[in-house]
Short mmCIF file of C-alpha atoms in Angstrom, two decimals:
data_model
loop_
_atom_site.label_atom_id
_atom_site.label_comp_id
_atom_site.label_asym_id
_atom_site.label_seq_id
_atom_site.Cartn_x
_atom_site.Cartn_y
_atom_site.Cartn_z
CA UNK A 1 0.00 0.00 0.00
CA UNK A 2 3.01 2.32 0.39
CA UNK A 3 4.04 1.97 -3.25
CA UNK A 4 3.46 4.89 -5.61
CA UNK A 5 0.61 4.27 -8.02
CA UNK A 6 -1.52 6.11 -10.56
CA UNK A 7 -5.25 6.70 -10.26
CA UNK A 8 -6.85 7.36 -13.64
CA UNK A 9 -9.97 9.48 -13.19
CA UNK A 10 -12.94 7.79 -14.84
CA UNK A 11 -15.53 10.23 -16.14
CA UNK A 12 -16.93 7.79 -18.67
CA UNK A 13 -16.27 7.17 -22.33
CA UNK A 14 -13.16 8.90 -23.67
CA UNK A 15 -11.42 9.38 -20.31
CA UNK A 16 -9.77 5.98 -19.87
CA UNK A 17 -7.28 6.37 -22.69
CA UNK A 18 -3.77 4.93 -22.65
CA UNK A 19 -3.44 3.34 -19.20
CA UNK A 20 -0.33 1.65 -20.61
CA UNK A 21 1.39 5.05 -20.67
CA UNK A 22 1.16 5.35 -16.88
CA UNK A 23 2.16 1.72 -16.36
CA UNK A 24 5.32 2.49 -18.29
CA UNK A 25 5.89 5.67 -16.30
CA UNK A 26 5.61 3.77 -13.02
CA UNK A 27 8.23 1.33 -14.27
CA UNK A 28 10.57 4.12 -15.39
CA UNK A 29 10.16 5.98 -12.09
CA UNK A 30 11.18 2.91 -10.10
CA UNK A 31 14.08 2.28 -12.50
CA UNK A 32 15.35 5.87 -12.34
CA UNK A 33 14.62 7.01 -8.79
CA UNK A 34 14.44 5.55 -5.29
CA UNK A 35 10.62 5.52 -5.36
CA UNK A 36 8.94 2.12 -5.13
CA UNK A 37 5.97 1.94 -7.50
CA UNK A 38 2.94 -0.24 -8.15
CA UNK A 39 2.80 -2.27 -11.33
CA UNK A 40 -0.62 -1.23 -12.57
CA UNK A 41 -3.00 1.70 -12.91
CA UNK A 42 -6.37 1.88 -11.14
CA UNK A 43 -9.49 3.46 -12.61
CA UNK A 44 -11.48 5.46 -10.08
CA UNK A 45 -14.47 7.79 -10.16
CA UNK A 46 -14.09 11.19 -8.48
CA UNK A 47 -16.53 10.07 -5.79
CA UNK A 48 -14.48 7.01 -4.81
CA UNK A 49 -12.96 7.23 -1.31
CA UNK A 50 -10.05 5.14 -2.66
CA UNK A 51 -8.89 8.18 -4.60
CA UNK A 52 -7.52 9.64 -1.36
CA UNK A 53 -5.02 6.77 -1.15
CA UNK A 54 -3.34 7.96 -4.35
CA UNK A 55 -1.16 11.11 -4.27
CA UNK A 56 -0.94 11.07 -8.09
CA UNK A 57 -3.96 11.02 -10.40
CA UNK A 58 -4.46 11.65 -14.10
CA UNK A 59 -7.32 12.69 -16.34
CA UNK A 60 -6.76 11.92 -20.03
CA UNK A 61 -9.10 12.72 -22.90
CA UNK A 62 -9.53 14.09 -26.40
CA UNK A 63 -13.23 14.97 -26.45
CA UNK A 64 -15.74 16.99 -24.49
CA UNK A 65 -16.09 15.87 -20.87
CA UNK A 66 -19.50 14.88 -19.51
CA UNK A 67 -21.06 17.11 -16.89
CA UNK A 68 -20.03 16.14 -13.37
CA UNK A 69 -22.43 16.04 -10.45
CA UNK A 70 -22.07 18.49 -7.58
CA UNK A 71 -21.04 15.57 -5.36
CA UNK A 72 -18.28 14.52 -7.78
CA UNK A 73 -16.98 18.08 -8.01
CA UNK A 74 -16.97 18.40 -4.22
CA UNK A 75 -15.10 15.11 -3.74
CA UNK A 76 -12.51 15.99 -6.37
CA UNK A 77 -12.05 19.43 -4.80
CA UNK A 78 -11.58 17.80 -1.39
CA UNK A 79 -9.01 15.38 -2.81
CA UNK A 80 -6.95 18.21 -4.27
CA UNK A 81 -7.35 20.52 -1.28
CA UNK A 82 -6.22 17.78 1.11
CA UNK A 83 -3.00 17.19 -0.81
CA UNK A 84 -3.83 15.17 -3.92
CA UNK A 85 -2.32 15.94 -7.32
CA UNK A 86 -4.06 15.86 -10.71
CA UNK A 87 -2.32 15.81 -14.08
CA UNK A 88 -4.64 16.55 -17.00
CA UNK A 89 -3.41 15.38 -20.40
CA UNK A 90 -5.07 16.48 -23.64
CA UNK A 91 -4.43 13.52 -25.93
CA UNK A 92 -5.67 15.39 -29.01
CA UNK A 93 -2.42 17.35 -29.15
CA UNK A 94 -4.34 20.38 -30.44
CA UNK A 95 -3.77 23.95 -29.30
CA UNK A 96 -7.49 24.18 -28.50
CA UNK A 97 -9.82 21.19 -28.41
CA UNK A 98 -13.25 20.27 -27.04
CA UNK A 99 -11.44 18.46 -24.23
CA UNK A 100 -9.42 21.56 -23.37
CA UNK A 101 -12.55 23.74 -23.36
CA UNK A 102 -14.43 21.40 -21.02
CA UNK A 103 -11.37 21.00 -18.74
CA UNK A 104 -11.24 24.75 -18.26
CA UNK A 105 -14.93 24.78 -17.42
CA UNK A 106 -14.44 21.95 -14.91
CA UNK A 107 -11.50 23.71 -13.24
CA UNK A 108 -13.50 26.92 -12.92
CA UNK A 109 -16.16 24.89 -11.09
CA UNK A 110 -13.59 23.25 -8.85
CA UNK A 111 -11.73 26.44 -7.94
CA UNK A 112 -13.69 29.55 -8.98
CA UNK A 113 -11.18 31.94 -7.35
CA UNK A 114 -7.99 30.14 -8.39
CA UNK A 115 -7.02 30.81 -12.01
CA UNK A 116 -5.36 28.32 -14.36
CA UNK A 117 -2.11 30.04 -15.32
CA UNK A 118 1.11 29.14 -17.18
CA UNK A 119 3.78 27.71 -14.89
CA UNK A 120 6.82 29.99 -14.62
CA UNK A 121 10.13 28.73 -16.00
CA UNK A 122 11.56 28.42 -12.47
CA UNK A 123 8.70 26.26 -11.18
CA UNK A 124 9.88 23.38 -8.99
CA UNK A 125 8.31 20.87 -11.36
CA UNK A 126 10.95 21.66 -13.97
CA UNK A 127 13.75 20.59 -11.61
CA UNK A 128 12.12 18.07 -9.26
CA UNK A 129 14.44 15.40 -10.74
CA UNK A 130 15.62 16.34 -14.23
CA UNK A 131 16.25 19.88 -15.40
CA UNK A 132 13.63 20.61 -18.06
CA UNK A 133 13.62 23.59 -20.40
CA UNK A 134 10.32 22.94 -22.17
CA UNK A 135 7.55 20.39 -21.55
CA UNK A 136 7.32 17.83 -24.35
CA UNK A 137 4.82 15.14 -25.34
CA UNK A 138 3.75 13.39 -28.51
CA UNK A 139 3.64 16.91 -29.97
CA UNK A 140 5.38 20.12 -28.94
CA UNK A 141 2.73 22.67 -29.88
CA UNK A 142 2.50 24.32 -26.45
CA UNK A 143 5.64 25.78 -24.87
CA UNK A 144 4.31 25.72 -21.33
CA UNK A 145 2.23 23.79 -18.83
CA UNK A 146 -0.59 25.43 -16.93
CA UNK A 147 -1.54 24.91 -13.32
CA UNK A 148 -3.69 25.81 -10.35
CA UNK A 149 -1.75 26.52 -7.18
CA UNK A 150 -3.27 26.10 -3.73
CA UNK A 151 -1.13 27.73 -1.09
CA UNK A 152 2.46 27.14 -2.18
CA UNK A 153 1.84 23.92 -4.12
CA UNK A 154 0.48 23.42 -7.62
CA UNK A 155 -2.21 20.78 -7.28
CA UNK A 156 -3.48 20.67 -10.88
CA UNK A 157 -1.27 20.69 -13.99
CA UNK A 158 -2.63 20.78 -17.53
CA UNK A 159 -0.66 19.62 -20.58
CA UNK A 160 -1.74 20.16 -24.20
CA UNK A 161 1.18 18.23 -25.73
CA UNK A 162 -0.21 14.70 -25.22
CA UNK A 163 2.34 13.32 -22.77
CA UNK A 164 0.59 9.95 -22.61
CA UNK A 165 0.94 9.56 -26.38
CA UNK A 166 4.72 9.82 -26.09
CA UNK A 167 4.85 7.26 -23.26
CA UNK A 168 2.38 4.65 -24.47
CA UNK A 169 3.79 1.26 -25.49
CA UNK A 170 2.27 -1.95 -26.78
CA UNK A 171 2.61 -5.18 -24.73
CA UNK A 172 5.67 -6.13 -26.80
CA UNK A 173 7.43 -2.90 -25.84
CA UNK A 174 7.02 -0.95 -29.08
CA UNK A 175 6.10 2.74 -28.94
CA UNK A 176 2.50 3.16 -30.09
CA UNK A 177 2.63 6.67 -31.53
CA UNK A 178 5.17 8.68 -33.51
CA UNK A 179 6.52 11.80 -31.83
CA UNK A 180 6.76 15.05 -33.78
CA UNK A 181 8.66 17.12 -34.62
CA UNK A 182 11.62 15.92 -32.52
CA UNK A 183 11.35 12.15 -32.79
CA UNK A 184 13.01 9.96 -30.18
CA UNK A 185 14.92 12.78 -28.50
CA UNK A 186 11.58 14.47 -27.86
CA UNK A 187 10.17 11.20 -26.50
CA UNK A 188 13.06 11.06 -24.01
CA UNK A 189 12.26 14.60 -22.89
CA UNK A 190 8.61 13.61 -22.46
CA UNK A 191 9.68 10.72 -20.23
CA UNK A 192 11.74 13.13 -18.11
CA UNK A 193 8.65 15.30 -17.72
CA UNK A 194 6.62 12.32 -16.55
CA UNK A 195 9.22 11.40 -13.94
CA UNK A 196 9.38 15.01 -12.77
CA UNK A 197 5.58 15.10 -12.40
CA UNK A 198 5.62 12.11 -10.06
CA UNK A 199 8.53 13.51 -8.08
CA UNK A 200 6.77 16.86 -7.74
CA UNK A 201 3.55 15.18 -6.58
CA UNK A 202 5.56 13.56 -3.77
CA UNK A 203 8.02 16.33 -2.86
CA UNK A 204 6.15 19.53 -3.77
CA UNK A 205 8.51 22.53 -3.54
CA UNK A 206 11.36 20.62 -1.89
CA UNK A 207 13.83 21.48 -4.66
CA UNK A 208 13.04 25.17 -4.48
CA UNK A 209 13.23 25.10 -0.69
CA UNK A 210 16.64 23.41 -0.86
CA UNK A 211 17.88 26.10 -3.23
CA UNK A 212 16.84 28.69 -0.66
CA UNK A 213 18.68 26.82 2.09
CA UNK A 214 21.90 26.79 0.06
CA UNK A 215 21.61 30.52 -0.59
CA UNK A 216 21.06 31.24 3.10
CA UNK A 217 24.17 29.22 3.97
CA UNK A 218 26.24 31.09 1.38
CA UNK A 219 25.09 34.36 2.90
CA UNK A 220 26.09 33.18 6.37
CA UNK A 221 22.49 33.40 7.64
CA UNK A 222 22.13 29.67 8.25
CA UNK A 223 24.67 27.13 9.53
#
């Protein structure tokens, strides 16, 4: 039960795409870091109490989301407010899509006073494990990720570059989708982003805090 897993949010048809992408990411995280991971992905509704056992959740889609009940919105808000993390991946790879439009509507219902904004280049996510200059996925149409920050931690991150498309593999280990325009080097950068996302979900702003500690020590204000 202490192993890191992935909860894929199930909102019905079109939101259970590419679970194999997250299975691969779990494997790569265990291979690359000291984190012990589960071997499979679980599908959960927003109302499920089991969601609270998963610090990392994903919502993947390429079409318009169905309307969520007030109860589902409340439970998902509670999950994020109490420390959960949600990565939203637009698998269409389009700059603007029906999925993107409905995600923005959903997020405005979840957090009416907290805007979805581009993450700054010095955000802790970009250095939680690897140093990342630009978020990559199956495509590289968007130069930034967007997020909603609660307190000092970003609890929701939205990607329009189809990260899951870059990670997805068939059972025999072959990549399922071509990556454009950068090919395999771009796929490697997408994998780094996935690992960073999991590290950030677990460590929050640890990397930024550590940078502050080093600066304080250099200034002689902390021993």
